[in-house]
């Protein structure tokens, strides 16, 4: 049974996902990656989104570092890294949200996520090349966004009198994600302190008595009775679950692993649509109408995160509950998202599981969630089979 | 046949729409309007959204001015006007996007639309009360946002080197909308000049050879081959169509009326979903995948705008094409949006026409599109029947 999954994920990753992006996303003239790709790879916009540029650099470099050093993945990563280093940052060092094909800036967000994926790109390039300048840039930008996080006014978003002081789940998540990457290369003692701080903040979003992870809680960690406060995003909660499970595994913290496994398990249960299958994008904890128009859609990335998280939960705990859920998620995802004709996965389905968007990539979907989850799943399964 | 519609629209407006908002949306403690109302009127957030506050003031005042002066609609408008005058504007005179129940500011957009609906509120209150201070405030804010429109940098949104200079259809539309209101009360000669300027800009978005209204065109009026440039929003195009038709009617400009009628007709044809009925929210002019996740959803407001626009087209041209389309839109809308149990209309349906959100109001849906379209439709039909 396990063997089958390993074969399937290898095939999805190496035969169906990676070739799609190698073939269609590389801009061989200006560098960087196209991501607005229709079903068969046809370009429908040549704008470049920095979240997705950084993520693709990271992903190609990761493949080089952990799968095969003899393929040209490092070159595909490097041409993206060159592009974002040349065009990605403004005079204050902030990273743009989007630039045009040649690299002229279009939009900058008052958020830190473009920076997050830029840092991921730099760390994995540092690992791939040993070139210290990548790690230097990653470190410098990490401290810059840690400062923004502590002083959000510096991003230009005014804090008005009626704003409810809160943390968003994405904040501790991205810092934990970056720390996993940075601590691999740099033993700066401050990282351990921030890792602890962010773990504590992340866990404030989880309410074990209700089995729910809230997207936004007050800065004291309390649930807020507002649409923002009641908001759930099961895919996000599951992704946080596996971040914490890996962290617990790294630090030999069995209690954190058990909590993380519960987060994955309960978030999957709460997010699953018993009528049509798949994970809802958003829910309201009190069953009030979510404000997001797309709340009932089924997106690819909660599915990819769940597949890996449930496999990881199973491998770490050996508990059967993860196996059944993994198999259910796997079956639904492969049937509904995977495109038999052109490879890669569709990104957006309606509640019933019908494809609403033919695109394989866009402003938010690139070479990241699917290949990362497939690679990590392959690694879990290889680990298990080597133990047998 | 016409008589039936008049009866139906009066019932929808006076028995089913207005009572819902009178009953559930008035904050009798702090003033202003609740808009986050679930199917039966249950409150699910008490935050107040300035677009919707201004619109509700306008709507209640309009009912007072054009339907019945003996009801308490003016009082319902006044308590909203008081609230936004007290809490709606910051030190620079900008209008917030949202405030909390007591009026403490939460969010401000780098856009002019909160101001637009604030001005509408002030003009209709000026008309209702004869109080010059309302008109003064409307005028002053009008010139302020006209300045922002000419100098968008003043809103704090940086114009970066790769930004494609473009106009959004909403820009000329909101100015034309405001000018209809202001010129009723104020014969400042500069308004006629801006009316001409905005009409010209609005018409640049319409390409008669393709029968399409583009949401965004270059500042030269050219179609742009980008997702933003190919974007269509049929409901928006139809709404612009009726703005222009009313303007042509006011100015005795037969050519503008004919162009506007064509815009309504063709935008309806292009937006109609032949498989499930209803109007798509967004489309791509070249059938590329729209980037908006909600593109295929059916929203209430394109339907309400189409009902009125098609009736208006019919009354102005006498052409049968408008009658058949009106009847089709009417039938689909009444069947799918109107809530038989609690009054008002649902706002959000999936492509098949199934309700995705039980809410009757939220951040974007308030006391505006439905009652305005119903009132204007009643007025068209009363005008026709008085001629018989």
XYZ file of C-alpha atoms in Angstrom:
776
model
C 0.000 0.000 0.000
C 2.712 2.467 1.047
C 4.731 1.410 -1.962
C 1.919 2.428 -4.266
C 1.814 5.933 -2.847
C 5.531 6.315 -3.238
C 5.247 5.352 -6.884
C 2.281 7.646 -7.435
C 3.891 10.665 -5.782
C 7.147 10.146 -7.628
C 5.255 10.000 -10.883
C 3.164 13.088 -10.063
C 6.292 14.993 -9.078
C 8.893 13.925 -11.603
C 6.794 13.049 -14.651
C 3.830 15.390 -14.375
C 4.559 18.427 -12.201
C 8.214 19.384 -12.623
C 8.246 18.969 -16.442
C 5.266 21.322 -16.783
C 7.170 24.135 -15.074
C 10.513 23.346 -16.730
C 8.819 23.508 -20.100
C 6.522 26.495 -19.699
C 7.614 28.735 -16.845
C 11.227 29.645 -17.557
C 11.705 33.087 -19.118
C 14.892 32.439 -21.059
C 15.060 36.008 -22.299
C 14.644 38.125 -19.155
C 15.068 35.537 -16.414
C 12.638 34.580 -13.684
C 9.490 32.549 -14.104
C 6.204 32.921 -15.888
C 3.381 31.692 -13.690
C 0.209 32.752 -15.526
C -0.073 29.508 -17.463
C -3.262 28.041 -18.840
C -4.103 24.362 -18.799
C -1.640 23.360 -21.526
C 1.032 25.844 -20.480
C -0.088 28.705 -22.740
C 0.985 32.038 -21.278
C -1.848 34.419 -20.438
C 0.183 37.112 -18.664
C 3.921 37.667 -18.449
C 3.838 39.609 -15.176
C 5.987 38.142 -12.442
C 4.782 37.735 -8.874
C 7.488 37.875 -6.259
C 5.857 35.385 -3.878
C 5.985 32.873 -6.720
C 9.421 33.880 -8.017
C 10.981 33.299 -4.596
C 9.099 30.057 -4.118
C 10.205 28.674 -7.495
C 13.847 29.529 -6.800
C 13.531 27.697 -3.480
C 11.832 24.689 -5.077
C 14.315 24.209 -7.927
C 17.229 24.691 -5.530
C 15.648 22.239 -3.082
C 15.347 19.644 -5.827
C 19.015 20.167 -6.608
C 19.962 19.881 -2.945
C 17.832 16.910 -1.985
C 17.060 14.939 -5.122
C 19.709 15.175 -7.796
C 22.694 17.448 -8.217
C 23.385 16.313 -11.746
C 20.230 17.778 -13.317
C 20.009 21.388 -14.417
C 17.730 22.378 -11.520
C 20.388 24.575 -9.996
C 20.609 26.568 -13.214
C 16.815 27.010 -13.260
C 16.985 28.244 -9.670
C 19.926 30.524 -10.337
C 18.306 32.337 -13.246
C 15.339 33.099 -10.965
C 17.582 34.172 -8.090
C 19.454 36.502 -10.434
C 16.178 38.014 -11.613
C 14.832 38.755 -8.142
C 18.162 40.064 -6.891
C 18.279 42.416 -9.864
C 14.629 43.522 -9.887
C 12.915 42.352 -6.716
C 13.762 44.978 -4.111
C 13.197 48.705 -3.849
C 15.475 51.390 -2.465
C 14.430 50.587 1.119
C 15.113 46.917 0.568
C 11.439 45.955 0.524
C 10.443 43.232 -1.938
C 7.820 44.057 -4.555
C 4.649 42.017 -4.973
C 4.768 42.067 -8.767
C 6.985 43.293 -11.570
C 6.531 43.145 -15.328
C 8.365 40.737 -17.577
C 11.468 42.942 -17.727
C 11.383 43.509 -13.983
C 9.820 46.955 -13.721
C 7.857 47.175 -10.451
C 4.059 47.135 -10.574
C 2.851 46.629 -7.033
C 4.167 46.468 -3.489
C 2.112 45.077 -0.590
C 2.060 46.456 2.922
C 2.804 42.910 4.100
C 5.957 40.864 4.656
C 5.209 37.807 2.517
C 7.139 38.811 -0.609
C 10.137 39.156 1.674
C 9.477 35.747 3.247
C 9.711 33.907 -0.052
C 12.702 35.972 -1.124
C 14.491 34.838 2.034
C 13.553 31.206 1.322
C 15.046 31.582 -2.154
C 18.274 32.982 -0.741
C 18.681 30.319 1.957
C 18.240 27.443 -0.440
C 20.621 29.038 -2.942
C 23.134 29.454 -0.137
C 22.784 25.769 0.633
C 23.116 24.827 -3.022
C 26.112 26.967 -3.854
C 27.902 27.675 -0.593
C 28.003 31.281 -1.761
C 27.970 33.397 1.398
C 26.311 36.414 -0.203
C 23.013 34.534 -0.464
C 23.022 33.736 3.226
C 24.038 37.288 4.062
C 21.096 38.669 2.139
C 18.704 36.173 3.710
C 19.881 37.075 7.207
C 19.753 40.806 6.637
C 16.212 40.599 5.212
C 15.083 38.293 8.019
C 15.953 40.911 10.637
C 14.309 43.580 8.515
C 10.965 41.751 8.442
C 11.223 40.753 12.075
C 11.434 44.489 12.735
C 8.393 45.114 10.479
C 6.513 42.442 12.364
C 7.263 44.179 15.659
C 6.544 47.614 14.171
C 3.878 47.136 11.512
C 3.512 50.893 11.122
C 6.802 50.796 9.189
C 4.991 49.006 6.354
C 2.750 52.050 5.913
C -0.486 50.519 7.140
C -2.014 52.873 9.707
C -3.114 51.342 13.025
C -6.449 53.052 13.612
C -8.268 53.399 16.925
C -10.876 50.726 16.184
C -8.402 48.097 15.002
C -8.561 45.040 17.221
C -5.034 44.029 18.246
C -4.629 40.523 16.893
C -2.185 38.064 15.434
C -2.787 36.313 12.125
C -1.800 32.657 11.940
C 0.344 33.419 8.894
C 2.722 35.509 11.016
C 4.137 32.817 13.333
C 3.879 30.313 10.465
C 6.148 32.185 8.097
C 8.683 32.867 10.816
C 8.748 29.189 11.795
C 9.120 28.285 8.146
C 12.061 30.673 7.733
C 13.688 29.487 10.930
C 13.603 25.886 9.689
C 15.575 27.073 6.675
C 17.937 29.485 8.423
C 18.865 27.325 11.392
C 20.075 24.679 8.960
C 22.803 27.106 7.873
C 23.339 29.514 10.736
C 23.521 28.794 14.473
C 22.788 32.384 15.579
C 21.444 31.890 19.117
C 18.719 34.488 18.644
C 16.941 32.164 16.244
C 16.124 29.698 19.034
C 14.525 32.497 21.052
C 12.347 33.591 18.143
C 11.485 29.968 17.390
C 10.127 29.656 20.909
C 8.275 32.967 20.670
C 6.642 32.013 17.370
C 5.729 28.512 18.535
C 3.973 30.008 21.510
C 2.087 32.487 19.324
C 1.151 29.771 16.836
C -0.210 27.558 19.608
C -2.352 30.421 20.936
C -4.405 30.035 17.745
C -5.259 26.427 18.615
C -8.098 25.808 21.066
C -7.879 22.091 21.970
C -11.258 22.038 23.736
C -12.947 23.048 20.490
C -10.546 21.257 18.173
C -10.171 24.458 16.140
C -7.322 26.608 14.883
C -8.436 30.235 14.527
C -6.900 32.324 11.751
C -6.921 35.423 13.959
C -6.847 35.699 17.737
C -6.362 38.696 20.005
C -2.819 39.491 21.057
C -3.745 37.892 24.389
C -4.698 34.747 22.482
C -8.447 35.108 22.982
C -11.075 34.143 20.442
C -12.810 37.253 19.050
C -16.519 37.215 18.181
C -16.144 38.984 14.833
C -16.039 37.550 11.296
C -12.240 37.897 11.389
C -12.106 36.264 14.811
C -14.370 33.359 13.881
C -12.531 32.678 10.615
C -11.140 29.188 10.029
C -8.948 28.105 7.123
C -8.533 24.345 7.443
C -5.727 24.125 4.866
C -3.755 26.765 6.674
C -4.279 25.068 10.032
C -3.099 21.760 8.576
C -0.022 23.431 7.083
C 0.780 24.936 10.477
C 0.305 21.460 11.927
C 3.052 19.985 9.825
C 5.385 22.947 10.423
C 5.029 22.280 14.160
C 5.346 18.518 13.740
C 8.655 18.960 11.893
C 9.828 21.390 14.540
C 8.910 18.959 17.313
C 10.703 16.203 15.440
C 13.819 18.374 14.985
C 13.916 19.339 18.660
C 12.913 15.923 19.991
C 9.835 17.508 21.560
C 7.309 14.678 21.758
C 4.597 16.842 23.280
C 4.786 19.320 20.403
C 4.612 16.436 17.927
C 1.483 15.099 19.637
C -0.168 18.538 19.679
C 0.735 19.063 16.040
C -0.696 15.682 15.126
C -3.956 16.604 16.862
C -4.055 19.921 15.003
C -3.673 18.110 11.683
C -6.271 15.502 12.560
C -8.911 17.878 13.918
C -8.413 20.535 11.269
C -8.883 17.899 8.599
C -12.089 16.663 10.230
C -13.461 20.178 10.612
C -12.566 21.212 7.068
C -13.790 18.145 5.190
C -17.010 18.594 3.230
C -19.062 15.466 3.981
C -21.392 16.114 1.059
C -19.019 16.657 -1.861
C -15.638 15.801 -0.363
C -12.537 17.971 -0.305
C -11.553 20.700 2.137
C -13.444 23.965 2.379
C -11.288 27.050 1.856
C -12.817 29.045 4.731
C -15.374 28.388 7.457
C -16.896 30.392 10.295
C -16.445 28.748 13.707
C -20.069 29.527 14.618
C -21.505 28.660 11.231
C -22.202 32.278 10.413
C -21.863 33.158 6.732
C -18.180 33.652 5.873
C -17.529 36.991 4.173
C -15.146 35.465 1.637
C -16.972 34.842 -1.654
C -14.789 31.798 -2.321
C -15.247 30.134 1.074
C -16.823 26.922 -0.263
C -14.383 26.432 -3.125
C -11.910 23.567 -3.083
C -8.355 24.774 -3.678
C -5.370 22.644 -4.557
C -3.077 23.745 -1.757
C -5.160 22.691 1.253
C -5.291 19.288 -0.431
C -1.546 19.092 -1.036
C -0.796 20.260 2.510
C -3.235 17.702 3.921
C -1.761 14.827 1.933
C 1.704 15.497 3.302
C 0.548 16.418 6.816
C -1.523 13.253 7.192
C 1.335 11.099 5.916
C 3.687 12.806 8.332
C 1.191 12.381 11.173
C 0.972 8.716 10.357
C 4.725 8.243 10.141
C 5.292 10.073 13.442
C 2.495 8.481 15.480
C 1.684 5.262 13.681
C -1.969 5.989 14.378
C -4.510 4.541 11.997
C -6.646 7.716 12.006
C -4.046 9.422 9.820
C -3.916 6.587 7.345
C -7.638 6.544 6.623
C -7.736 10.325 6.254
C -4.677 10.385 4.055
C -6.190 7.785 1.769
C -9.457 9.727 1.549
C -7.719 13.031 0.803
C -5.383 11.374 -1.687
C -8.220 9.748 -3.577
C -10.289 12.923 -3.799
C -7.316 15.099 -4.760
C -5.927 12.831 -7.458
C -9.382 12.379 -8.957
C -10.328 16.051 -8.951
C -7.171 18.162 -9.215
C -4.699 16.177 -11.283
C -4.936 16.924 -15.009
C -4.586 13.706 -16.987
C -3.919 15.526 -20.257
C -1.281 18.158 -19.567
C 0.178 17.297 -16.180
C 0.167 19.499 -13.057
C -2.959 20.097 -11.019
C -5.865 22.433 -11.475
C -5.952 24.991 -8.691
C -9.571 25.924 -8.249
C -12.703 23.813 -8.081
C -16.195 24.706 -6.997
C -17.716 23.067 -3.949
C -18.833 20.099 -6.021
C -15.316 19.526 -7.288
C -15.819 20.856 -10.797
C -12.949 22.840 -12.310
C -13.745 26.582 -12.296
C -10.393 27.802 -13.633
C -8.447 26.041 -16.356
C -5.221 27.725 -15.261
C -2.284 25.778 -13.824
C -0.679 28.914 -12.449
C -1.558 32.540 -11.836
C -0.891 35.305 -9.344
C -0.963 32.897 -6.386
C -0.366 29.432 -7.826
C 3.136 28.608 -8.975
C 5.817 25.978 -8.615
C 5.503 25.448 -4.877
C 2.683 23.807 -2.910
C 2.240 20.785 -5.140
C 5.922 19.944 -5.725
C 6.838 20.690 -2.103
C 4.106 18.407 -0.759
C 4.985 15.689 -3.269
C 8.698 15.903 -2.491
C 8.107 15.875 1.257
C 5.668 12.965 0.901
C 8.169 11.029 -1.180
C 10.767 11.674 1.515
C 8.445 10.417 4.273
C 7.626 7.278 2.318
C 11.251 6.646 1.429
C 12.099 6.988 5.120
C 9.433 4.475 6.046
C 10.389 1.963 3.392
C 14.073 2.181 4.310
C 13.113 1.207 7.856
C 11.231 -1.880 6.755
C -47.846 42.430 -18.649
C -46.249 45.733 -17.612
C -48.853 46.049 -14.867
C -47.707 42.775 -13.364
C -44.107 43.939 -13.136
C -45.148 47.151 -11.461
C -47.060 45.189 -8.876
C -44.207 42.740 -8.374
C -41.542 45.419 -7.994
C -43.677 47.444 -5.586
C -44.189 44.354 -3.476
C -40.492 43.415 -3.544
C -39.539 46.967 -2.577
C -42.164 48.026 -0.060
C -43.188 44.704 1.488
C -40.053 42.624 1.308
C -36.900 44.753 0.959
C -37.421 47.989 2.908
C -39.004 46.341 5.980
C -36.029 43.987 6.308
C -33.626 46.921 6.651
C -35.979 49.033 8.779
C -36.317 46.141 11.170
C -32.772 44.812 11.376
C -30.254 47.412 10.245
C -30.880 50.485 12.377
C -28.477 50.896 15.303
C -30.753 52.808 17.681
C -28.033 53.077 20.304
C -25.021 54.437 18.400
C -26.595 55.492 15.109
C -25.773 54.310 11.617
C -26.644 50.958 10.127
C -25.768 47.355 10.759
C -25.203 45.549 7.473
C -23.784 42.159 8.482
C -27.180 40.474 8.677
C -27.833 36.795 8.211
C -30.805 35.379 6.362
C -33.395 36.240 9.029
C -31.759 39.503 10.041
C -29.549 38.092 12.812
C -26.502 40.271 13.304
C -23.162 38.548 12.702
C -20.899 41.614 12.976
C -21.595 45.122 14.215
C -18.811 46.789 12.234
C -19.982 49.575 9.945
C -18.805 49.935 6.385
C -18.766 53.468 5.055
C -19.675 52.551 1.470
C -22.835 51.003 2.873
C -23.510 53.704 5.480
C -23.473 56.422 2.822
C -25.570 54.356 0.454
C -28.224 53.639 3.094
C -28.475 57.331 4.004
C -28.941 58.100 0.312
C -31.541 55.376 -0.124
C -33.702 56.278 2.867
C -33.503 59.972 1.941
C -34.373 59.150 -1.663
C -37.444 57.233 -0.525
C -38.451 60.263 1.518
C -37.867 62.591 -1.424
C -39.472 60.558 -4.169
C -41.952 58.181 -2.588
C -43.503 59.461 0.635
C -42.615 62.350 2.903
C -44.968 61.249 5.651
C -43.121 58.089 6.601
C -40.178 58.085 8.979
C -37.614 57.460 6.230
C -36.066 60.879 6.703
C -35.393 60.078 10.337
C -33.747 56.775 9.371
C -31.583 58.683 6.898
C -30.751 61.430 9.365
C -29.505 59.105 12.084
C -27.137 57.561 9.530
C -26.017 60.971 8.246
C -25.308 62.073 11.814
C -23.251 58.947 12.421
C -21.041 59.345 9.367
C -20.596 63.079 9.910
C -19.487 62.364 13.448
C -17.287 59.327 12.801
C -16.752 58.929 9.054
C -13.879 61.279 8.234
C -10.298 61.549 9.402
C -8.250 64.669 10.061
C -7.478 65.122 6.349
C -11.144 64.799 5.488
C -10.759 61.340 3.974
C -13.615 58.908 4.591
C -12.834 55.626 6.328
C -13.721 52.252 4.822
C -14.917 50.773 8.112
C -15.459 51.778 11.718
C -16.629 49.773 14.699
C -20.098 50.000 16.175
C -19.241 53.098 18.211
C -17.508 54.723 15.243
C -13.850 54.068 15.987
C -11.966 53.752 12.682
C -10.759 50.317 11.581
C -9.673 50.647 7.970
C -9.140 53.288 5.300
C -8.782 52.419 1.599
C -6.413 54.103 -0.814
C -9.442 54.604 -3.082
C -12.130 57.254 -3.420
C -15.278 55.133 -3.122
C -16.024 55.708 0.563
C -16.000 59.408 -0.287
C -18.296 58.841 -3.278
C -21.053 57.315 -1.185
C -20.559 59.892 1.549
C -21.180 62.607 -1.054
C -24.306 60.816 -2.262
C -25.573 60.736 1.305
C -24.966 64.462 1.714
C -26.622 65.462 -1.570
C -29.779 63.527 -0.888
C -29.946 64.864 2.661
C -29.545 68.385 1.262
C -32.442 67.714 -1.081
C -34.559 66.269 1.732
C -33.935 68.981 4.281
C -32.885 72.092 2.401
C -30.057 72.330 4.952
C -27.185 74.067 3.134
C -24.466 72.470 5.248
C -25.095 69.076 3.637
C -24.636 70.499 0.156
C -21.563 72.402 1.273
C -19.966 69.246 2.579
C -20.871 67.330 -0.586
C -19.352 70.012 -2.797
C -16.170 70.326 -0.785
C -15.620 66.556 -0.769
C -16.408 66.323 -4.483
C -13.557 68.679 -5.334
C -11.314 66.818 -2.924
C -11.829 63.486 -4.667
C -11.647 65.063 -8.117
C -8.206 66.210 -7.023
C -7.341 62.691 -5.806
C -8.471 61.313 -9.134
C -6.128 63.685 -10.957
C -3.329 63.061 -8.455
C -3.706 59.487 -7.248
C -0.370 59.692 -5.427
C -2.174 61.772 -2.802
C -4.046 58.639 -1.718
C -0.740 57.045 -0.763
C -0.632 54.386 -3.454
C 2.788 54.528 -5.129
C 2.833 54.679 -8.938
C 5.665 52.319 -9.787
C 7.631 52.168 -13.033
C 5.910 49.055 -14.379
C 2.362 50.247 -13.685
C 0.402 50.475 -16.908
C -1.340 53.855 -17.069
C -5.013 52.991 -17.284
C -8.477 54.075 -16.309
C -10.863 51.813 -14.439
C -14.503 51.939 -15.525
C -15.508 52.694 -11.938
C -13.781 56.081 -12.105
C -15.915 57.817 -14.756
C -18.959 55.928 -13.477
C -18.802 57.273 -9.955
C -18.191 60.794 -11.163
C -21.162 60.582 -13.528
C -23.244 59.208 -10.694
C -22.250 62.080 -8.398
C -22.844 64.663 -11.112
C -26.395 63.400 -11.602
C -26.958 64.081 -7.915
C -25.066 67.370 -7.641
C -26.360 69.058 -10.787
C -29.858 68.594 -9.459
C -28.979 71.004 -6.650
C -26.135 73.158 -7.898
C -25.627 74.752 -11.307
C -21.862 75.239 -10.953
C -20.747 75.450 -14.596
C -17.645 73.312 -13.958
C -19.862 70.280 -13.454
C -20.904 70.272 -17.124
C -17.253 70.240 -18.165
C -16.456 67.279 -15.924
C -19.621 65.517 -17.079
C -18.332 65.750 -20.651
C -14.851 64.629 -19.620
C -16.193 61.596 -17.733
C -18.619 60.637 -20.500
C -15.756 60.615 -22.949
C -13.620 58.483 -20.640
C -16.495 56.079 -19.964
C -17.124 55.637 -23.691
C -13.448 54.838 -24.286
C -14.103 51.601 -22.383
C -16.742 50.546 -24.916
C -15.557 48.939 -28.156
C -18.643 48.815 -30.422
C -16.993 46.562 -33.025
C -16.565 43.881 -30.355
C -19.693 44.707 -28.395
C -17.613 44.763 -25.217
C -17.063 47.160 -22.340
C -13.596 46.683 -20.859
C -13.144 47.260 -17.132
C -9.696 48.744 -17.685
C -8.269 50.484 -20.764
C -5.059 52.410 -21.254
C -5.218 56.157 -20.678
C -5.291 56.437 -24.482
C -8.344 54.206 -24.488
C -6.601 51.178 -25.957
C -7.374 47.597 -25.047
C -4.480 46.034 -23.098
C -3.531 42.363 -23.531
C -3.152 41.613 -19.840
C -5.578 39.938 -17.414
C -6.518 43.411 -16.145
C -6.944 44.681 -19.693
C -9.054 41.741 -20.842
C -11.294 41.856 -17.790
C -15.044 42.195 -18.327
C -17.654 42.707 -15.621
C -21.017 42.512 -17.356
C -22.994 43.872 -14.397
C -20.732 46.879 -14.173
C -21.002 47.523 -17.910
C -24.778 47.329 -17.705
C -24.807 49.737 -14.766
C -22.677 52.173 -16.749
C -25.138 51.719 -19.603
C -28.035 52.987 -17.546
C -26.000 55.856 -16.070
C -25.288 56.991 -19.644
C -28.868 56.412 -20.781
C -30.176 58.638 -17.969
C -27.570 61.253 -18.809
C -28.550 61.180 -22.480
C -32.187 61.454 -21.490
C -31.472 64.418 -19.195
C -29.475 66.250 -21.862
C -31.741 65.290 -24.757
C -28.794 63.522 -26.391
C -30.394 60.853 -28.572
C -27.090 59.485 -29.805
C -25.857 58.893 -26.273
C -29.133 57.154 -25.432
C -28.733 54.839 -28.444
C -25.117 54.044 -27.552
C -26.097 53.409 -23.949
C -28.916 51.110 -25.058
C -26.454 49.128 -27.172
C -24.071 48.873 -24.236
C -26.848 47.462 -22.055
C -28.020 45.042 -24.729
C -24.599 43.729 -25.703
C -23.247 43.539 -22.173
C -26.264 41.508 -21.172
C -25.770 39.116 -24.100
C -22.073 38.748 -23.362
C -22.590 38.216 -19.641
C -25.475 35.757 -19.721
C -24.617 32.154 -18.877
C -26.454 30.061 -21.481
C -26.040 26.898 -19.458
C -27.278 27.856 -15.999
C -28.701 31.335 -16.568
C -27.795 34.524 -14.734
C -24.929 36.919 -15.330
C -21.320 35.948 -14.762
C -19.482 38.204 -12.345
C -16.289 38.448 -14.416
C -15.142 37.211 -17.807
C -11.954 37.431 -19.872
C -12.486 38.966 -23.301
C -10.294 36.286 -24.905
C -11.647 33.425 -22.816
C -8.459 33.137 -20.837
C -8.964 32.039 -17.239
C -10.034 35.036 -15.139
C -7.820 35.516 -12.083
C -10.792 36.269 -9.818
C -11.747 33.150 -7.853
C -15.421 34.237 -7.882
C -15.655 34.931 -11.612
C -18.392 32.388 -12.331
C -20.567 33.245 -9.350
C -23.913 34.924 -9.798
C -24.237 38.063 -7.674
C -27.411 39.932 -6.886
C -26.300 43.346 -8.069
C -25.595 42.583 -11.730
C -29.105 41.121 -11.790
C -30.732 44.164 -10.172
C -28.821 46.536 -12.463
C -29.827 44.491 -15.497
C -33.496 44.436 -14.559
C -33.633 48.202 -14.347
C -31.337 48.842 -17.311
C -33.301 46.563 -19.622
C -36.584 48.163 -18.543
C -35.090 51.592 -19.113
C -33.757 50.517 -22.522
C -37.163 49.283 -23.430
C -38.920 52.446 -22.256
C -36.442 54.671 -24.116
C -36.273 52.760 -27.401
C -39.447 50.683 -27.495
C -37.335 47.853 -28.917
C -38.523 44.329 -28.315
C -34.970 43.030 -27.676
C -35.017 44.727 -24.272
C -38.374 43.275 -23.322
C -37.395 39.660 -23.916
C -34.106 40.119 -22.041
C -35.764 41.922 -19.164
C -38.303 39.132 -18.786
C -35.558 36.506 -18.825
C -33.431 38.350 -16.235
C -36.487 39.055 -14.084
C -37.578 35.442 -14.062
C -34.133 34.107 -13.194
C -33.506 36.734 -10.515
C -36.848 36.409 -8.742
C -36.551 32.632 -8.745
C -32.970 32.466 -7.506
C -32.242 35.546 -5.371
C -35.503 36.500 -3.681
C -35.934 34.875 -0.261
C -39.534 33.742 0.165
C -39.166 33.298 3.929
C -37.505 36.408 5.292
C -37.697 38.972 2.502
C -34.761 40.692 0.769
C -32.525 38.884 -1.693
C -29.620 36.542 -1.235
C -26.445 38.118 -2.547
C -24.257 35.269 -3.666
C -25.019 32.167 -5.691
C -22.717 29.690 -7.334
C -22.680 29.330 -11.097
C -25.606 26.913 -10.957
C -27.685 29.393 -9.014
C -27.460 27.717 -5.625
C -27.124 30.000 -2.597
C -23.543 29.987 -1.292
C -24.000 32.632 1.429
C -27.089 32.867 3.618
C -26.330 36.508 4.412
C -28.594 39.348 3.322
C -25.927 41.944 3.963
C -22.219 42.105 4.695
C -19.196 44.239 3.949
C -20.374 44.975 0.405
C -24.102 44.279 0.355
C -26.370 46.745 2.077
C -29.496 48.781 1.507
C -28.665 49.977 -1.987
C -28.558 47.994 -5.247
C -31.800 46.102 -4.769
C -33.975 48.971 -3.459
C -32.478 51.450 -5.940
C -33.158 49.163 -8.911
C -36.648 48.375 -7.643
C -37.462 52.048 -7.045
C -36.107 53.100 -10.437
C -37.981 50.246 -12.116
C -41.206 51.231 -10.387
C -40.645 54.799 -11.588
C -40.086 53.657 -15.192
C -43.208 51.521 -15.115
C -45.302 54.258 -13.485
C -44.110 56.640 -16.179
C -45.133 54.200 -18.886
C -48.514 53.454 -17.390
C -49.278 57.164 -16.895
C -48.736 57.632 -20.654
C -51.180 54.892 -21.573
